[in-house]
Amino acid sequence: MSSEPTGSPSLVRTGARAGAAFVASVAKGVFFGALLGGGAFFYYLGQLSGPGYPGARAGGVGAALALLTSPPLLVAVLLALFMGVYVILGVSQGRTRAMQHLVVARGEAVAQRLGDAIAGRIESMPRTHGALRRASDWLSVDALSAQLAPVLGDGKAVRAVIAFVLDRLPLNEMLAEWQQGRAAQGEPQLTVAPGGVAPAQDSALRALIARRIHETLQEMSTPSRMPFWIVLALHAALFGTGLWLVG
């Protein structure tokens, strides 16, 4: 970015912290995949081939056919997949934690610049009666990415952030709030003739959009443990079902 808030961490330091958070979360995912996923899988394999499973005592081809056609083998396959699921959770958590560092360090600046870009496109949009409710038709990831490329870059991360913001930003609600604020201050509604344009540099619109974008970025960068607990519960239920089948 061309300008940075005073006292904000350097871009290199922020990137290093974000990278470290990502690596740490991926390492946790690998650890849980090996400990929980691998541990449950190999323990279950021991039970599957032990005396508790009648088909395994047949030996030779009989045991192989019994295993291949049995629900316990399907449980074993699913338990093996959970090793990868924990790694995927680690990667997802790592991305969120990396984004958290970036939002803390650069969230306000990104929200300000992206808000200015969105507001600028809305302000320059030809207006007819009711056109504000179709403002989303004038906004796209490609257009905003190209506009912000000189200050934010044009990498995949920037496009992902812009796409997330556009997908979550309640434009109709925000524009209705903006118009209500203008009406409360005695300013005219923006329903000018075709070919007209809205007043340039509307500070209220820019402040509103920037605030909502910052809230959206904070939502995007807030890690949640819920997916881990859901996967852990499913894993435990599957493991218990498998032990019951071979018991």
Tab-separated table of C-alpha atoms in Angstrom:
chain	number	residue	atom	x	y	z
A	1	MET	CA	0.000	0.000	0.000
A	2	SER	CA	1.122	3.486	-0.623
A	3	SER	CA	0.471	4.627	2.909
A	4	GLU	CA	0.534	2.792	6.235
A	5	PRO	CA	-0.928	3.723	9.596
A	6	THR	CA	1.627	5.033	12.032
A	7	GLY	CA	2.866	2.334	14.361
A	8	SER	CA	1.424	-0.532	12.331
A	9	PRO	CA	3.588	-3.637	11.887
A	10	SER	CA	5.663	-3.786	8.738
A	11	LEU	CA	4.354	-5.801	5.822
A	12	VAL	CA	7.247	-8.255	6.127
A	13	ARG	CA	6.623	-8.801	9.847
A	14	THR	CA	2.906	-9.208	9.284
A	15	GLY	CA	3.534	-11.724	6.500
A	16	ALA	CA	5.963	-13.645	8.691
A	17	ARG	CA	3.451	-13.851	11.530
A	18	ALA	CA	0.689	-14.913	9.168
A	19	GLY	CA	2.943	-17.588	7.644
A	20	ALA	CA	3.961	-18.861	11.073
A	21	ALA	CA	0.304	-19.079	12.154
A	22	PHE	CA	-0.533	-21.010	8.994
A	23	VAL	CA	2.331	-23.471	9.453
A	24	ALA	CA	1.475	-24.000	13.135
A	25	SER	CA	-2.156	-24.781	12.330
A	26	VAL	CA	-1.192	-27.179	9.541
A	27	ALA	CA	1.235	-28.895	11.916
A	28	LYS	CA	-1.595	-29.301	14.439
A	29	GLY	CA	-3.761	-30.801	11.721
A	30	VAL	CA	-1.033	-33.301	10.817
A	31	PHE	CA	-0.528	-34.114	14.508
A	32	PHE	CA	-4.221	-34.780	15.124
A	33	GLY	CA	-4.432	-36.710	11.873
A	34	ALA	CA	-1.612	-38.992	12.971
A	35	LEU	CA	-2.631	-39.257	16.626
A	36	LEU	CA	-6.419	-39.430	16.415
A	37	GLY	CA	-6.968	-40.514	12.828
A	38	GLY	CA	-4.042	-42.890	12.547
A	39	GLY	CA	-4.368	-44.181	16.097
A	40	ALA	CA	-8.047	-45.059	15.718
A	41	PHE	CA	-7.464	-46.591	12.279
A	42	PHE	CA	-4.620	-48.904	13.285
A	43	TYR	CA	-6.279	-49.899	16.538
A	44	TYR	CA	-9.415	-50.771	14.605
A	45	LEU	CA	-7.384	-52.797	12.107
A	46	GLY	CA	-6.038	-54.793	15.035
A	47	GLN	CA	-9.580	-55.469	16.213
A	48	LEU	CA	-10.739	-56.238	12.682
A	49	SER	CA	-8.124	-58.950	12.174
A	50	GLY	CA	-8.260	-60.269	15.728
A	51	PRO	CA	-10.293	-63.050	17.273
A	52	GLY	CA	-13.228	-60.723	17.806
A	53	TYR	CA	-14.094	-60.796	14.106
A	54	PRO	CA	-15.461	-64.202	13.005
A	55	GLY	CA	-14.669	-63.806	9.300
A	56	ALA	CA	-10.978	-63.329	10.017
A	57	ARG	CA	-10.720	-66.751	11.682
A	58	ALA	CA	-11.579	-68.502	8.427
A	59	GLY	CA	-8.113	-67.754	7.121
A	60	GLY	CA	-6.925	-67.421	3.523
A	61	VAL	CA	-9.432	-66.562	0.812
A	62	GLY	CA	-12.378	-66.945	3.177
A	63	ALA	CA	-11.065	-64.223	5.468
A	64	ALA	CA	-10.312	-61.896	2.540
A	65	LEU	CA	-13.784	-62.305	1.044
A	66	ALA	CA	-15.399	-61.837	4.435
A	67	LEU	CA	-13.516	-58.582	4.948
A	68	LEU	CA	-14.152	-57.244	1.441
A	69	THR	CA	-17.903	-57.763	1.691
A	70	SER	CA	-18.399	-56.609	5.277
A	71	PRO	CA	-19.552	-53.332	6.808
A	72	PRO	CA	-16.537	-53.379	9.171
A	73	LEU	CA	-14.214	-52.937	6.190
A	74	LEU	CA	-16.186	-49.873	5.084
A	75	VAL	CA	-15.743	-48.479	8.591
A	76	ALA	CA	-11.999	-49.076	8.278
A	77	VAL	CA	-11.885	-47.152	4.987
A	78	LEU	CA	-13.819	-44.248	6.492
A	79	LEU	CA	-11.560	-44.187	9.549
A	80	ALA	CA	-8.542	-43.970	7.239
A	81	LEU	CA	-10.096	-40.965	5.485
A	82	PHE	CA	-10.320	-39.119	8.787
A	83	MET	CA	-6.523	-38.788	8.804
A	84	GLY	CA	-6.840	-36.528	5.786
A	85	VAL	CA	-9.859	-34.729	7.222
A	86	TYR	CA	-7.842	-33.546	10.233
A	87	VAL	CA	-5.112	-32.263	7.912
A	88	ILE	CA	-7.710	-30.391	5.824
A	89	LEU	CA	-9.097	-28.850	9.013
A	90	GLY	CA	-5.581	-27.745	9.930
A	91	VAL	CA	-5.104	-26.083	6.535
A	92	SER	CA	-8.472	-24.322	6.795
A	93	GLN	CA	-7.724	-23.166	10.322
A	94	GLY	CA	-4.290	-22.008	9.193
A	95	ARG	CA	-5.764	-19.844	6.449
A	96	THR	CA	-8.174	-18.270	8.909
A	97	ARG	CA	-5.444	-17.546	11.459
A	98	ALA	CA	-3.166	-16.127	8.786
A	99	MET	CA	-5.995	-13.887	7.612
A	100	GLN	CA	-6.562	-12.846	11.238
A	101	HIS	CA	-3.019	-11.460	11.437
A	102	LEU	CA	-3.477	-9.623	8.142
A	103	VAL	CA	-6.813	-8.140	9.204
A	104	VAL	CA	-5.415	-6.972	12.555
A	105	ALA	CA	-2.473	-5.290	10.842
A	106	ARG	CA	-4.058	-4.068	7.597
A	107	GLY	CA	-7.816	-4.550	7.986
A	108	GLU	CA	-8.705	-0.885	8.416
A	109	ALA	CA	-6.556	0.177	5.469
A	110	VAL	CA	-7.985	-2.563	3.226
A	111	ALA	CA	-11.524	-1.692	4.322
A	112	GLN	CA	-10.885	1.991	3.597
A	113	ARG	CA	-9.464	1.402	0.120
A	114	LEU	CA	-12.009	-1.221	-0.864
A	115	GLY	CA	-14.788	0.949	0.549
A	116	ASP	CA	-13.557	3.934	-1.472
A	117	ALA	CA	-13.484	1.778	-4.606
A	118	ILE	CA	-17.011	0.459	-4.107
A	119	ALA	CA	-18.361	3.895	-3.160
A	120	GLY	CA	-16.654	5.454	-6.164
A	121	ARG	CA	-18.326	3.001	-8.535
A	122	ILE	CA	-21.694	3.616	-6.904
A	123	GLU	CA	-21.218	7.395	-7.028
A	124	SER	CA	-20.335	7.310	-10.737
A	125	MET	CA	-23.223	5.016	-11.629
A	126	PRO	CA	-25.962	6.469	-13.896
A	127	ARG	CA	-29.111	6.918	-11.839
A	128	THR	CA	-32.762	6.416	-12.614
A	129	HIS	CA	-35.588	5.838	-10.161
A	130	GLY	CA	-34.841	2.697	-8.094
A	131	ALA	CA	-31.382	2.169	-9.597
A	132	LEU	CA	-29.728	2.017	-6.168
A	133	ARG	CA	-31.296	-1.371	-5.559
A	134	ARG	CA	-29.368	-2.735	-8.552
A	135	ALA	CA	-25.990	-1.422	-7.427
A	136	SER	CA	-24.612	-4.953	-7.096
A	137	ASP	CA	-24.906	-5.334	-10.881
A	138	TRP	CA	-22.222	-2.669	-11.252
A	139	LEU	CA	-19.757	-4.349	-8.916
A	140	SER	CA	-17.597	-7.352	-9.783
A	141	VAL	CA	-14.451	-8.998	-8.459
A	142	ASP	CA	-12.633	-8.366	-11.743
A	143	ALA	CA	-13.476	-4.657	-11.849
A	144	LEU	CA	-12.565	-3.989	-8.225
A	145	SER	CA	-9.395	-6.111	-8.421
A	146	ALA	CA	-8.216	-4.134	-11.432
A	147	GLN	CA	-9.017	-0.841	-9.715
A	148	LEU	CA	-7.196	-1.791	-6.494
A	149	ALA	CA	-4.263	-3.607	-8.113
A	150	PRO	CA	-1.903	-0.578	-7.915
A	151	VAL	CA	-2.281	-0.386	-4.107
A	152	LEU	CA	-3.259	-3.908	-2.988
A	153	GLY	CA	-1.760	-6.047	-5.725
A	154	ASP	CA	-3.556	-8.491	-7.981
A	155	GLY	CA	-2.801	-11.806	-6.295
A	156	LYS	CA	-5.238	-14.603	-5.546
A	157	ALA	CA	-5.449	-13.575	-1.887
A	158	VAL	CA	-6.670	-10.083	-2.820
A	159	ARG	CA	-9.258	-11.494	-5.209
A	160	ALA	CA	-10.402	-13.974	-2.543
A	161	VAL	CA	-10.876	-11.162	-0.019
A	162	ILE	CA	-12.789	-9.004	-2.513
A	163	ALA	CA	-14.984	-11.947	-3.525
A	164	PHE	CA	-15.714	-12.762	0.136
A	165	VAL	CA	-16.596	-9.151	0.903
A	166	LEU	CA	-18.874	-8.764	-2.123
A	167	ASP	CA	-20.598	-12.043	-1.294
A	168	ARG	CA	-21.230	-11.048	2.333
A	169	LEU	CA	-21.759	-7.306	2.014
A	170	PRO	CA	-25.488	-6.414	2.307
A	171	LEU	CA	-25.408	-3.722	-0.383
A	172	ASN	CA	-29.170	-3.206	-0.595
A	173	GLU	CA	-29.449	-2.853	3.173
A	174	MET	CA	-26.473	-0.474	3.308
A	175	LEU	CA	-27.771	1.724	0.499
A	176	ALA	CA	-31.199	1.870	2.135
A	177	GLU	CA	-29.517	2.925	5.394
A	178	TRP	CA	-27.525	5.545	3.487
A	179	GLN	CA	-30.635	6.999	1.883
A	180	GLN	CA	-32.440	7.045	5.238
A	181	GLY	CA	-29.518	8.994	6.692
A	182	ARG	CA	-29.696	11.490	3.829
A	183	ALA	CA	-33.444	11.873	4.351
A	184	ALA	CA	-32.972	12.395	8.095
A	185	GLN	CA	-30.529	15.223	7.326
A	186	GLY	CA	-32.941	16.785	4.856
A	187	GLU	CA	-30.888	15.873	1.782
A	188	PRO	CA	-32.741	14.868	-1.415
A	189	GLN	CA	-33.024	11.245	-2.486
A	190	LEU	CA	-30.811	10.171	-5.375
A	191	THR	CA	-33.399	9.560	-8.088
A	192	VAL	CA	-32.138	11.873	-10.801
A	193	ALA	CA	-32.820	11.650	-14.506
A	194	PRO	CA	-31.051	9.101	-16.738
A	195	GLY	CA	-27.468	10.066	-17.419
A	196	GLY	CA	-27.150	11.964	-14.142
A	197	VAL	CA	-24.634	10.972	-11.517
A	198	ALA	CA	-24.604	10.987	-7.747
A	199	PRO	CA	-22.670	13.650	-5.880
A	200	ALA	CA	-18.984	12.810	-5.819
A	201	GLN	CA	-17.077	11.869	-2.669
A	202	ASP	CA	-20.029	11.190	-0.360
A	203	SER	CA	-18.244	10.781	2.991
A	204	ALA	CA	-21.235	9.159	4.696
A	205	LEU	CA	-21.469	6.446	2.053
A	206	ARG	CA	-17.726	5.777	2.193
A	207	ALA	CA	-17.687	5.596	5.986
A	208	LEU	CA	-20.670	3.240	6.012
A	209	ILE	CA	-19.198	0.876	3.416
A	210	ALA	CA	-15.746	0.899	5.048
A	211	ARG	CA	-17.272	0.058	8.440
A	212	ARG	CA	-19.298	-2.826	7.041
A	213	ILE	CA	-16.288	-4.157	5.114
A	214	HIS	CA	-14.150	-4.102	8.248
A	215	GLU	CA	-16.849	-6.027	10.125
A	216	THR	CA	-16.974	-8.549	7.284
A	217	LEU	CA	-13.195	-8.980	7.311
A	218	GLN	CA	-13.261	-9.577	11.052
A	219	GLU	CA	-15.931	-12.224	10.545
A	220	MET	CA	-13.799	-13.808	7.821
A	221	SER	CA	-10.730	-13.928	10.063
A	222	THR	CA	-12.396	-15.213	13.234
A	223	PRO	CA	-11.331	-18.833	13.801
A	224	SER	CA	-13.927	-21.321	14.992
A	225	ARG	CA	-13.366	-24.629	16.787
A	226	MET	CA	-16.829	-25.885	15.864
A	227	PRO	CA	-15.709	-27.798	12.712
A	228	PHE	CA	-13.055	-29.622	14.764
A	229	TRP	CA	-15.556	-30.681	17.431
A	230	ILE	CA	-18.040	-31.816	14.775
A	231	VAL	CA	-15.386	-33.930	13.038
A	232	LEU	CA	-14.200	-35.304	16.377
A	233	ALA	CA	-17.761	-36.315	17.320
A	234	LEU	CA	-18.322	-38.004	13.950
A	235	HIS	CA	-14.980	-39.750	14.238
A	236	ALA	CA	-15.775	-41.043	17.721
A	237	ALA	CA	-19.232	-42.229	16.611
A	238	LEU	CA	-17.777	-44.072	13.609
A	239	PHE	CA	-15.027	-45.610	15.712
A	240	GLY	CA	-17.552	-46.765	18.311
A	241	THR	CA	-19.770	-48.251	15.584
A	242	GLY	CA	-16.802	-50.130	14.146
A	243	LEU	CA	-15.881	-51.597	17.542
A	244	TRP	CA	-19.490	-52.646	18.000
A	245	LEU	CA	-19.497	-54.385	14.604
A	246	VAL	CA	-16.366	-56.400	15.346
A	247	GLY	CA	-17.149	-56.967	19.027
